[in-house]
Tab-separated table of C-alpha atoms in Angstrom:
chain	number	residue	atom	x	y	z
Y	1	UNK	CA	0.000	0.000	0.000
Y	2	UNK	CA	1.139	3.354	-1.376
Y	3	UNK	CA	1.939	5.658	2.200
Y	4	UNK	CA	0.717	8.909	2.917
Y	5	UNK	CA	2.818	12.284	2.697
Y	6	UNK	CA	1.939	13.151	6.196
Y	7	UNK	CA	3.486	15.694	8.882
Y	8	UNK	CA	3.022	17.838	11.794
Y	9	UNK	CA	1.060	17.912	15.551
Y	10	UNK	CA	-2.562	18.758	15.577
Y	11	UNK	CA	-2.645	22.202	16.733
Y	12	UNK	CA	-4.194	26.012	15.467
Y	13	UNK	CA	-6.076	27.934	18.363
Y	14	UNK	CA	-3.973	30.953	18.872
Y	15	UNK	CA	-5.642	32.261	21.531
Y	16	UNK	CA	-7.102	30.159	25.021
Y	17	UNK	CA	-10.167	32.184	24.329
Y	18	UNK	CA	-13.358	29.792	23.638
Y	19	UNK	CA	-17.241	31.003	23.074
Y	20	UNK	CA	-18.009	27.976	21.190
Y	21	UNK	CA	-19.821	25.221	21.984
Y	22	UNK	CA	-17.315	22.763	23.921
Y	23	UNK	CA	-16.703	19.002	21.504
Y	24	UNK	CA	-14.522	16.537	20.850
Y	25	UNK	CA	-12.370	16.838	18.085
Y	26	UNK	CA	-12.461	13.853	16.176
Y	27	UNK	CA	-9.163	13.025	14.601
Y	28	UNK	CA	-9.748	11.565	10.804
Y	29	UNK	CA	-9.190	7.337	10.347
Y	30	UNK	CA	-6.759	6.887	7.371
Y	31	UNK	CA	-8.798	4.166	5.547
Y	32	UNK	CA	-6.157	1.051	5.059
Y	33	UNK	CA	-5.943	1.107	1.044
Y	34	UNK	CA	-7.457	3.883	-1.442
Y	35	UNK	CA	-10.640	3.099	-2.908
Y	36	UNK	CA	-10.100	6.248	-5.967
Y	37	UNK	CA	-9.473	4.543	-9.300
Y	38	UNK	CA	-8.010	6.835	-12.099
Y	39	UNK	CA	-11.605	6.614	-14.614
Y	40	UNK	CA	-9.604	8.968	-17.615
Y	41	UNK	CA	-6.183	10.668	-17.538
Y	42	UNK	CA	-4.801	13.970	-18.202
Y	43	UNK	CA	-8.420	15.108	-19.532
Y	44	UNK	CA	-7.220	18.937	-19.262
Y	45	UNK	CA	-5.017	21.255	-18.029
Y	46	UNK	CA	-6.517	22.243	-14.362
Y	47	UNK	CA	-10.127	21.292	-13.520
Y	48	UNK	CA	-11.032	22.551	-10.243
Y	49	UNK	CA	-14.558	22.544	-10.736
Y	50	UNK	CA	-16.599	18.503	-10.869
Y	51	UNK	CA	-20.506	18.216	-10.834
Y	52	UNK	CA	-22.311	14.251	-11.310
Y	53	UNK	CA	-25.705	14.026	-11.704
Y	54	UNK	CA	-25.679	9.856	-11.913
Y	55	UNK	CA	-22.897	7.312	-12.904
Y	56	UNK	CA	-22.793	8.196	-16.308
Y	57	UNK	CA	-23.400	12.060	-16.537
Y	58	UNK	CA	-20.796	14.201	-15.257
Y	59	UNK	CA	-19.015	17.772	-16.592
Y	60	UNK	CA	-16.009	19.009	-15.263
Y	61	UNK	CA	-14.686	22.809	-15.785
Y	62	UNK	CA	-11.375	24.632	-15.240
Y	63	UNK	CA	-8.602	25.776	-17.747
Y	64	UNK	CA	-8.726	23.460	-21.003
Y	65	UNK	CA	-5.586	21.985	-23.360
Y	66	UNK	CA	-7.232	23.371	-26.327
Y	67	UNK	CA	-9.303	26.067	-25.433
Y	68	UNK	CA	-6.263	27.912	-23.386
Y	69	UNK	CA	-9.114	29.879	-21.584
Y	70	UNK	CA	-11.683	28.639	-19.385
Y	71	UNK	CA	-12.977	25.068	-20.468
Y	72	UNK	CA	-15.927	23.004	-19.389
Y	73	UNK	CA	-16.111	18.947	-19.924
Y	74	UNK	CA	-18.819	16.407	-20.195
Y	75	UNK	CA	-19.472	12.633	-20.433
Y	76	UNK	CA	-22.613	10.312	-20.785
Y	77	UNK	CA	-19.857	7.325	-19.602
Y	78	UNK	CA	-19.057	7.633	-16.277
Y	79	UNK	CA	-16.127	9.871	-17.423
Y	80	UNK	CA	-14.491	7.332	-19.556
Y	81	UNK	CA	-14.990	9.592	-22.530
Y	82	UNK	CA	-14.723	13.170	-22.739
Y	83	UNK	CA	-16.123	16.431	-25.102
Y	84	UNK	CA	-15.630	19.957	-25.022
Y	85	UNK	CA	-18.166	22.005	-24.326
Y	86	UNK	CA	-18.971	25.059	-26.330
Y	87	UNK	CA	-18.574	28.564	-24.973
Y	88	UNK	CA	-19.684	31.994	-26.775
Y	89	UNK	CA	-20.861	35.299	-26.092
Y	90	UNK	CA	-17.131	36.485	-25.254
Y	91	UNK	CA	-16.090	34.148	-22.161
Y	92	UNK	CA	-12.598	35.725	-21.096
Y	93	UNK	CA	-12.419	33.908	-17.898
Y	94	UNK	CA	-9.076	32.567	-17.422
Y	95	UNK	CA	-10.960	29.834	-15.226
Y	96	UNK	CA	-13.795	28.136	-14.452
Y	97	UNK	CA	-13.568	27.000	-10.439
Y	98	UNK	CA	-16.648	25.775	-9.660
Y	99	UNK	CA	-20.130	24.001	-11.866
Y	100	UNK	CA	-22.748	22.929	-10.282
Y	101	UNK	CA	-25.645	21.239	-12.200
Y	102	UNK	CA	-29.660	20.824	-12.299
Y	103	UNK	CA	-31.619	19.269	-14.665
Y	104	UNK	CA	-30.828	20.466	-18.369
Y	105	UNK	CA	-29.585	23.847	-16.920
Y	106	UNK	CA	-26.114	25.096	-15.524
Y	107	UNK	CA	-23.572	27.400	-14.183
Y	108	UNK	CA	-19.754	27.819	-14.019
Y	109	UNK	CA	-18.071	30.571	-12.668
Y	110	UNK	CA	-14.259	31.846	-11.798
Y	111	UNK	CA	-11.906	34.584	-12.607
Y	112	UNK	CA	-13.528	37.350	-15.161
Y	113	UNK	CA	-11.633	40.280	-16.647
Y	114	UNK	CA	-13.051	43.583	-17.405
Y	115	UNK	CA	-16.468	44.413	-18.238
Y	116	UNK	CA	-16.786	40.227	-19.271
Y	117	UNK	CA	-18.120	38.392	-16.513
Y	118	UNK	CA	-16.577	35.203	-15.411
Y	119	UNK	CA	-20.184	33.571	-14.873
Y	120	UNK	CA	-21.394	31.103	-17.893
Y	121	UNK	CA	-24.971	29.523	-18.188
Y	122	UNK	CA	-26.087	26.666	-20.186
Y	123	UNK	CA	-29.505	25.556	-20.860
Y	124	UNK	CA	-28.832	22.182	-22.307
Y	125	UNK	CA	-26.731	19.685	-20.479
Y	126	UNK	CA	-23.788	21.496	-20.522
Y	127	UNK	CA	-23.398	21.211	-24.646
Y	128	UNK	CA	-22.903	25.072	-24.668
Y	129	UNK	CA	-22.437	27.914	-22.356
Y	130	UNK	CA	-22.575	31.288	-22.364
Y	131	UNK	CA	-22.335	34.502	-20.731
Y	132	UNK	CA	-24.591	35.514	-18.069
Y	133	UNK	CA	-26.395	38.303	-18.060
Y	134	UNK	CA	-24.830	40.227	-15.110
Y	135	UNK	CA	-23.411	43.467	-14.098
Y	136	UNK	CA	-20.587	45.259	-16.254
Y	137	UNK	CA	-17.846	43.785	-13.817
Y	138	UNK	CA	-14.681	45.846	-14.219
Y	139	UNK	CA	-13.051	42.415	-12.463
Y	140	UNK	CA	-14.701	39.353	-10.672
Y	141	UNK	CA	-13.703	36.471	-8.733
Y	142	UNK	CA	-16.308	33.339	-8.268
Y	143	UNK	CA	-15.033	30.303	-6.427
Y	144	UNK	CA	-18.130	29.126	-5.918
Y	145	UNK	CA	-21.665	28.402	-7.376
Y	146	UNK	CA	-24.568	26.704	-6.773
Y	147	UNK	CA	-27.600	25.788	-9.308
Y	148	UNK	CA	-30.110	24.968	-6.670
Y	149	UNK	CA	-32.710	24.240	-9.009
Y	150	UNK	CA	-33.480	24.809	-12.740
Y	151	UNK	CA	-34.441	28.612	-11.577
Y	152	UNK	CA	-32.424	29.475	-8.805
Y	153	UNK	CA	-28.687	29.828	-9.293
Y	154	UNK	CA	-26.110	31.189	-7.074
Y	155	UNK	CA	-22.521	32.529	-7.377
Y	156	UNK	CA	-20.464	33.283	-4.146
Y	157	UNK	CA	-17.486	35.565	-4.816
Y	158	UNK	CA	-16.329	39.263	-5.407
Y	159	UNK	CA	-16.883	41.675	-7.927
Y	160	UNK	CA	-16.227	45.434	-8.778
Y	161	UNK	CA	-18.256	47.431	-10.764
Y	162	UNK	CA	-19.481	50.970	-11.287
Y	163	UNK	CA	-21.562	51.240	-8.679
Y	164	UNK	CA	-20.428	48.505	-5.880
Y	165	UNK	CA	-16.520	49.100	-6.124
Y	166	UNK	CA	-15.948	46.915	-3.294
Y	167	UNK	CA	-19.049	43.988	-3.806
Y	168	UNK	CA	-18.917	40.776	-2.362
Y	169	UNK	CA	-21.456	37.952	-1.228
Y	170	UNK	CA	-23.298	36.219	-3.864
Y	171	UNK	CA	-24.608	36.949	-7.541
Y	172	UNK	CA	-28.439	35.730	-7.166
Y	173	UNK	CA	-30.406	34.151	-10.322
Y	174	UNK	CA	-34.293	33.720	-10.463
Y	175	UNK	CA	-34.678	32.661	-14.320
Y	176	UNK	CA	-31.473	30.862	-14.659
Y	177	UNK	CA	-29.399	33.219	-16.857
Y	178	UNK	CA	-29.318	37.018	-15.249
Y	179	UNK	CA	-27.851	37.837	-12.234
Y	180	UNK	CA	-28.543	40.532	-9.404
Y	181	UNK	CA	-25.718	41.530	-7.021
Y	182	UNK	CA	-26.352	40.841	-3.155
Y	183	UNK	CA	-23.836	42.404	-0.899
Y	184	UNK	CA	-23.268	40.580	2.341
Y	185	UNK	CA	-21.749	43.984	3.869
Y	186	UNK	CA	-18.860	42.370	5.849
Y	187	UNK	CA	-15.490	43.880	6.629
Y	188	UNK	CA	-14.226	40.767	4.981
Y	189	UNK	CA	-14.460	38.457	1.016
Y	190	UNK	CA	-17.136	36.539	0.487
Y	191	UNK	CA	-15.644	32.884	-0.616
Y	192	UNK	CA	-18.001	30.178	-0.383
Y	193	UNK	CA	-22.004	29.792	0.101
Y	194	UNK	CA	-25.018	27.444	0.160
Y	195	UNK	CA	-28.880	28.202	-0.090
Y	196	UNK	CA	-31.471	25.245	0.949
Y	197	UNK	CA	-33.843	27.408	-0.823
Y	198	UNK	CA	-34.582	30.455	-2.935
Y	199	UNK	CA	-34.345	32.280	-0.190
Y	200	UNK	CA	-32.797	30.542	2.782
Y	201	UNK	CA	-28.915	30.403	2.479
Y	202	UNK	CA	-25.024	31.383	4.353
Y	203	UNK	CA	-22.017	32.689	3.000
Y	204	UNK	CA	-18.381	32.366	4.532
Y	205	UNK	CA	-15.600	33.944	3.710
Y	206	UNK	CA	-13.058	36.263	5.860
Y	207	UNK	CA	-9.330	37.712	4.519
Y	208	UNK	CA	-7.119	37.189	2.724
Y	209	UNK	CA	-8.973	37.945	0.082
Y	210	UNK	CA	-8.635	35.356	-3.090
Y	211	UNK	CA	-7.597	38.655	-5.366
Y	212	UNK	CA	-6.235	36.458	-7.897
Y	213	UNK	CA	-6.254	37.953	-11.017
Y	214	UNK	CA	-3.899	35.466	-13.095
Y	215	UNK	CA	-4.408	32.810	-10.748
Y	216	UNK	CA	-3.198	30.459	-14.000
Y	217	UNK	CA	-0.211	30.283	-16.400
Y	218	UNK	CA	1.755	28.147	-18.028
Y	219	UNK	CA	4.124	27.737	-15.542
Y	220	UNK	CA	2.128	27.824	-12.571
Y	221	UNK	CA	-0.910	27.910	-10.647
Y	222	UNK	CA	-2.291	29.968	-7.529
Y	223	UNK	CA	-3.809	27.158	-5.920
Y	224	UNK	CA	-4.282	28.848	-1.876
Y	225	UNK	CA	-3.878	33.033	-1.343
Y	226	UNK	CA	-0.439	31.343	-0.153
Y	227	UNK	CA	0.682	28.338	-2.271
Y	228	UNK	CA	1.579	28.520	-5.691
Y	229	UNK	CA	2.302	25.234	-7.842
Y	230	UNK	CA	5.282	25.342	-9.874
Y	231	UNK	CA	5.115	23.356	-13.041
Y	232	UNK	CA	7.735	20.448	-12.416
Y	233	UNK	CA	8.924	21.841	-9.493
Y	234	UNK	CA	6.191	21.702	-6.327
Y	235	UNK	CA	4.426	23.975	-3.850
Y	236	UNK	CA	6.108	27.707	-3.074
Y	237	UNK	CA	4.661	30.194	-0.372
Y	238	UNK	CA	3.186	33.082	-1.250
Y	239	UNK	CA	3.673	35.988	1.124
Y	240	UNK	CA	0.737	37.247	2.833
Y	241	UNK	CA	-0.804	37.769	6.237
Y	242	UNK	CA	-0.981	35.008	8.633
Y	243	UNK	CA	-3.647	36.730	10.876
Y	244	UNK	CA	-7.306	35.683	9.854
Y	245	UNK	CA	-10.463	36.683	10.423
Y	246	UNK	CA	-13.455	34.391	8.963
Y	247	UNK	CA	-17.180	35.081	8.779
Y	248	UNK	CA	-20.191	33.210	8.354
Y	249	UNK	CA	-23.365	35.251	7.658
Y	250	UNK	CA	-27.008	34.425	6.758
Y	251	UNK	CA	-29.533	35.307	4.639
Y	252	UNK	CA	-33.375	34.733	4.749
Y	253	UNK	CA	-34.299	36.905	2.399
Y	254	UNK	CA	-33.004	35.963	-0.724
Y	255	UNK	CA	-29.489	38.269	-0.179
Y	256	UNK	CA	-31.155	41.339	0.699
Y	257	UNK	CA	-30.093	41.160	4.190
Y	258	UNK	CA	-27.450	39.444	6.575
Y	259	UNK	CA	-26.956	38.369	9.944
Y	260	UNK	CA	-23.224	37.589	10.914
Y	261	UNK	CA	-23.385	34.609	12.765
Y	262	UNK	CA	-20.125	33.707	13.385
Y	263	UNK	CA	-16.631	35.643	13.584
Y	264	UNK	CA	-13.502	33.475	13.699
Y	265	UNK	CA	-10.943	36.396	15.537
Y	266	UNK	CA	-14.231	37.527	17.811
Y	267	UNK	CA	-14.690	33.223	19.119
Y	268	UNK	CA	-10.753	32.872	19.390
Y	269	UNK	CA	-9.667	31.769	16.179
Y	270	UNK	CA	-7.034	32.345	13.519
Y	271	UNK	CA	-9.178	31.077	10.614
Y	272	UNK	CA	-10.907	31.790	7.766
Y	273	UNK	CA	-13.463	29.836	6.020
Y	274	UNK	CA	-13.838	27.967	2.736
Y	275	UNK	CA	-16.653	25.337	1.378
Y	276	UNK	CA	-19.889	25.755	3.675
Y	277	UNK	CA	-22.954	22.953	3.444
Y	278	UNK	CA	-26.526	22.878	5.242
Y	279	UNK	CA	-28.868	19.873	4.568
Y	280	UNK	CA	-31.693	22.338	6.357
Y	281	UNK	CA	-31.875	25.004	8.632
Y	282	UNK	CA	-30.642	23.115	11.227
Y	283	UNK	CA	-27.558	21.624	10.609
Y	284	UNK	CA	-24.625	22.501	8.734
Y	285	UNK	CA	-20.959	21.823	8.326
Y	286	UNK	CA	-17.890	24.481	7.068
Y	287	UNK	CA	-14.567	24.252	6.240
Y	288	UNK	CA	-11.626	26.550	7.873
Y	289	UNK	CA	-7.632	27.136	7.143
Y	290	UNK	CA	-6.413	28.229	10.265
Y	291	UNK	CA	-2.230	29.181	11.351
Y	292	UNK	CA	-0.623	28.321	14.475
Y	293	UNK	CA	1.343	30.910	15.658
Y	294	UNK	CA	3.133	28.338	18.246
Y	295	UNK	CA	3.318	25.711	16.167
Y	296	UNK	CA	4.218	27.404	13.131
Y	297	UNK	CA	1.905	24.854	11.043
Y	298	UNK	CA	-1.196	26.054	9.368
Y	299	UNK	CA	-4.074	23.341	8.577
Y	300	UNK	CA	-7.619	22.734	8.300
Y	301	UNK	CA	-10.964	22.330	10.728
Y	302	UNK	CA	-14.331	21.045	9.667
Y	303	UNK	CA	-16.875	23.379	12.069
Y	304	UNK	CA	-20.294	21.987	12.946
Y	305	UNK	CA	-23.574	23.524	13.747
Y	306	UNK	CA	-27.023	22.057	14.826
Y	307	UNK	CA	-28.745	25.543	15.489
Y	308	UNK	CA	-28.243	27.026	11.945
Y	309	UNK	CA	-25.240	28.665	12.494
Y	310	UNK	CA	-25.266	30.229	15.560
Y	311	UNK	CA	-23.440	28.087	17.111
Y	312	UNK	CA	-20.508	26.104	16.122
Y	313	UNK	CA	-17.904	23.535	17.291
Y	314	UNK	CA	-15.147	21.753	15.885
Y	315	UNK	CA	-15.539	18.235	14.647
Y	316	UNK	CA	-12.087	17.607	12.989
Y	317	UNK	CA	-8.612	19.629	13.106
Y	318	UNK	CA	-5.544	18.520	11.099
Y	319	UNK	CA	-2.034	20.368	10.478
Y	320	UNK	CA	-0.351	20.719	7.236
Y	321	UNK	CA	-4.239	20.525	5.405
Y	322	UNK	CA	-5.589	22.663	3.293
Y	323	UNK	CA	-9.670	21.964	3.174
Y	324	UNK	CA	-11.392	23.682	-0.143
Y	325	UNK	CA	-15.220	22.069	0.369
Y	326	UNK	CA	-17.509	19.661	2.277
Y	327	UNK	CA	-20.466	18.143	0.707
Y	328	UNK	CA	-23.113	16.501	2.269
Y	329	UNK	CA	-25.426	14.337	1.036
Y	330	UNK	CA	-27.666	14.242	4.050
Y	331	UNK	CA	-27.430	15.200	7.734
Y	332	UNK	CA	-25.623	11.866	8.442
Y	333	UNK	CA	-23.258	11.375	5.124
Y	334	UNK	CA	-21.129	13.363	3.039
Y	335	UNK	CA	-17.409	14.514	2.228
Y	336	UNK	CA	-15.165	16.757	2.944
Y	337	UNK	CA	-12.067	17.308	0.532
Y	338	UNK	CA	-8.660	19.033	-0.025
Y	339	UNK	CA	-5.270	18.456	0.099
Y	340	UNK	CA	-1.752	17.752	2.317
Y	341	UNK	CA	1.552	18.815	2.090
Y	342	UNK	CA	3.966	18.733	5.244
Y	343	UNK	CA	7.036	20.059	3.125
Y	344	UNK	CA	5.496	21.490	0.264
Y	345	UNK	CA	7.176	19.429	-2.222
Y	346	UNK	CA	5.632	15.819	-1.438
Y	347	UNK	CA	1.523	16.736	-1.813
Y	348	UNK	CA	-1.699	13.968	-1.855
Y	349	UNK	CA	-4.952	14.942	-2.320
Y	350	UNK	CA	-7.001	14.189	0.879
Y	351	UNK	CA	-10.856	13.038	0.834
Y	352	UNK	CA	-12.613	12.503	4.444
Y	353	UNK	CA	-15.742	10.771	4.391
Y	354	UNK	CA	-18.874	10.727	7.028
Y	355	UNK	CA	-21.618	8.794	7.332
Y	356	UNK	CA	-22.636	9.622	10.770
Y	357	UNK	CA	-22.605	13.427	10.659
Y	358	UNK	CA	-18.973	14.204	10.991
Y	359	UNK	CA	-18.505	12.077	14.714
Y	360	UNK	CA	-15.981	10.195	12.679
Y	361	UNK	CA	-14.382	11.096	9.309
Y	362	UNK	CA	-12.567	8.658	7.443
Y	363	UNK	CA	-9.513	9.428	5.721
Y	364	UNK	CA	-8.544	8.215	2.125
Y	365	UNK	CA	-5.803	10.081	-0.195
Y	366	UNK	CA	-4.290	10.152	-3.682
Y	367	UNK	CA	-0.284	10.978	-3.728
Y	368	UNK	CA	1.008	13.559	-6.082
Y	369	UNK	CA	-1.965	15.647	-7.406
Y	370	UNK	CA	-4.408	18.149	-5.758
Y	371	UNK	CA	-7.691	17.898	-5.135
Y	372	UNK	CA	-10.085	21.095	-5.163
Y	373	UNK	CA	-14.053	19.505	-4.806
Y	374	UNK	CA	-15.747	15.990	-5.379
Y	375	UNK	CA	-18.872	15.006	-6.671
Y	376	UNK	CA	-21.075	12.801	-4.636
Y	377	UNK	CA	-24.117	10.513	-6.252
Y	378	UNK	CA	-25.930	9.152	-3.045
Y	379	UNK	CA	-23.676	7.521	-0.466
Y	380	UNK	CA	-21.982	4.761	-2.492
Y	381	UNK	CA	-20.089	6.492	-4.966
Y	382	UNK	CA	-18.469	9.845	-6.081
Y	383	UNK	CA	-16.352	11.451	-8.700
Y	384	UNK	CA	-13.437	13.919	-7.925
Y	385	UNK	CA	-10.578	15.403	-9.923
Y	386	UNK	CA	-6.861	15.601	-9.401
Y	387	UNK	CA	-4.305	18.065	-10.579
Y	388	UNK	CA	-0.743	17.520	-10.701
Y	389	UNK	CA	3.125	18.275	-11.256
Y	390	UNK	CA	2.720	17.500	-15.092
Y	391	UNK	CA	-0.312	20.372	-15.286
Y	392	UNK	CA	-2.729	17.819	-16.157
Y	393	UNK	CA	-6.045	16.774	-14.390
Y	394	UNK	CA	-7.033	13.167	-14.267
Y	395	UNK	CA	-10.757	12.237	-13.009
Y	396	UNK	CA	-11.248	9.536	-10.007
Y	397	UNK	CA	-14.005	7.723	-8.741
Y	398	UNK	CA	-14.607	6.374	-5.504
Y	399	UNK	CA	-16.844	3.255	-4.777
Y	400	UNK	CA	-17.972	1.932	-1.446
């Protein structure tokens, strides 16, 4: 059995300050033997973004071998088989970080440049995309959507334009191709966001801000606001802030107004906060990159509420991890995914798995490529990508 890259103590409160709710931190299981199989190899360049709708229909999206420019995939094969989707109507993202499917109709959204808006619809399977009807951005920066339903659609970033110079929360969708800007009106970036309904839905975010406006080249990729990839080479830091602040706010009317629930720096933490996931109004799960000042380690929690955010405790803590997104399935299974890298040139990607409501996650990892999101279809199987030293992206898939 291949062995993990692993390193470091488990550590990250910087301060003895604690207004959360008092739990065990669980401590993930490393599962004895990887159940990922490679399903297709070096389908593009960097694919950040993976949606499945069943075992055969899945689309991918990121930065495409062909298309040098944002790129979105599809199969009907279980991702055996790849096509390029088409994109028109003057898509000059240089990436496409996050799709999210339902029924016929889509969204994909990432880095935009001026006055073109890095948000693409499609109305047909994901066949063809093209540009939202949003805003004239003068630059944008989605890492995150969300196609609730056919209708509903939801883009969690930031954005600059004439009149919000400064916006950031979540571009909201009622007709499934234009966009109205909510701003959350936090000190800090919006990142990451779900809504359980049209109406109903939490952002999280906090500095540094993503500000990546050539997050991709040929020679390397921003992958953290601190790590860049270098092609052939491995992970290099990035100089920026190691003090945090993260915040989780709430919506109940559709974006129009927010209620900070949570502050990371205010509850005695040096984190801020990535992929967020409710299953109702009840209970929900984030995930946080925190730094140690002690330890000198930075690495990942998975938070936990039961109250709808306004209260939260920690359910897992790990040095030397980097946690993007969790994804639930229901209130009692679901994933959450990212990657490790002790010494920032040996890197797996790192997938932890519930299925009793994060009391236990269980650990399973792929050496030498990067994992950004995964795709679950019920509780038995689920797709993910992987990006490595080569500047590929293979597709895996993970059976029970």
């Amino acid at each position: 059995m291949a062995r993990e890259r692993r390193g470091g103590k488990e550590g990250g409160r910087t301060t003895s300050t604690f207004l959360l709710a008092t739990a065990l931190v669980v401590l993930a299981m490393t599962v004895e033997g990887s159940k990922w199989d490679v399903v297709s190899k070096k389908v593009a360049t960097f694919l950040p973004g993976v949606a499945f709708s069943s075992a055969t229909e899945g689309w991918v999206s990121g930065f495409g071998f062909h298309t040098h420019g944002p790129s979105v995939l599809y199969t009907q094969d279980g991702g055996s088989h790849w096509n390029e989707s088409s994109i028109s109507g003057g898509l000059d993202s240089f990436v496409f970080m996050s799709i999210s499917m339902s029924g016929s109709n889509g969204l994909a959204a990432g880095f935009g440049l001026p006055t073109v808006p890095g948000i693409a619809v499609s109305s047909d399977s994901g066949l063809s995309w093209s540009k939202a009807s949003t805003a004239d951005f003068i630059e944008d920066t989605f890492l995150d959507v969300q196609a609730l339903d056919e209708k509903n659609m939801f883009a969690y970033g930031q954005w600059s334009d004439l009149f919000d110079r400064r916006g950031q929360g979540v571009q909201v969708s009622s007709d499934g191709s234009s966009f109205t800007s909510r701003n959350w009106a936090q000190a800090n970036g919006a990142r990451y966001g779900h809504f359980i309904n049209a109406t109903y839905g939490w952002v999280a975010g906090g500095n540094p801000f993503p500000l990546l406006p050539k997050p991709f080249s040929s020679e390397h990729v921003q992958i953290t606001p601190h790590l860049v990839l270098e092609r052939g080479v491995g992970l290099k830091k990035v100089e920026s802030s190691k003090e945090y602040e993260g915040v989780i706010a709430r919506t109940l009317d559709g974006g129009k107004n927010w209620k900070q629930l949570f502050n990371s720096t205010a509850s005695g933490y040096n984190c801020y906060f990535n992929g967020i996931h409710f299953t109702d109004d009840s209970n929900g799960w984030v995930a946080a990159h925190y730094y140690n000042s002690t330890s000198g380690h930075s690495g990942s929690y998975i938070f936990f509420t039961k109250d709808g955010g306004s209260s939260w405790s920690v359910q897992l803590q790990e040095d030397d991890l980097h946690l993007f997104r969790v994804r639930m399935v229901d209130a009692k299974n679901g994933w959450a995914v990212g990657f490790k890298s002790p010494d920032l040139v040996l890197f797996s990607a790192n997938f932890y798995r519930t299925s009793d409501g994060g009391k236990r996650w269980e650990k399973s990892y792929i050496n030498d490529v990067i994992a950004f999101d995964i795709a679950p279809v019920g509780t038995d199987l689920a797709f993910a990508t992987g990006f490595g030293f080569d500047f590929s992206s293979n597709v895996y898939k993970w059976t029970s």
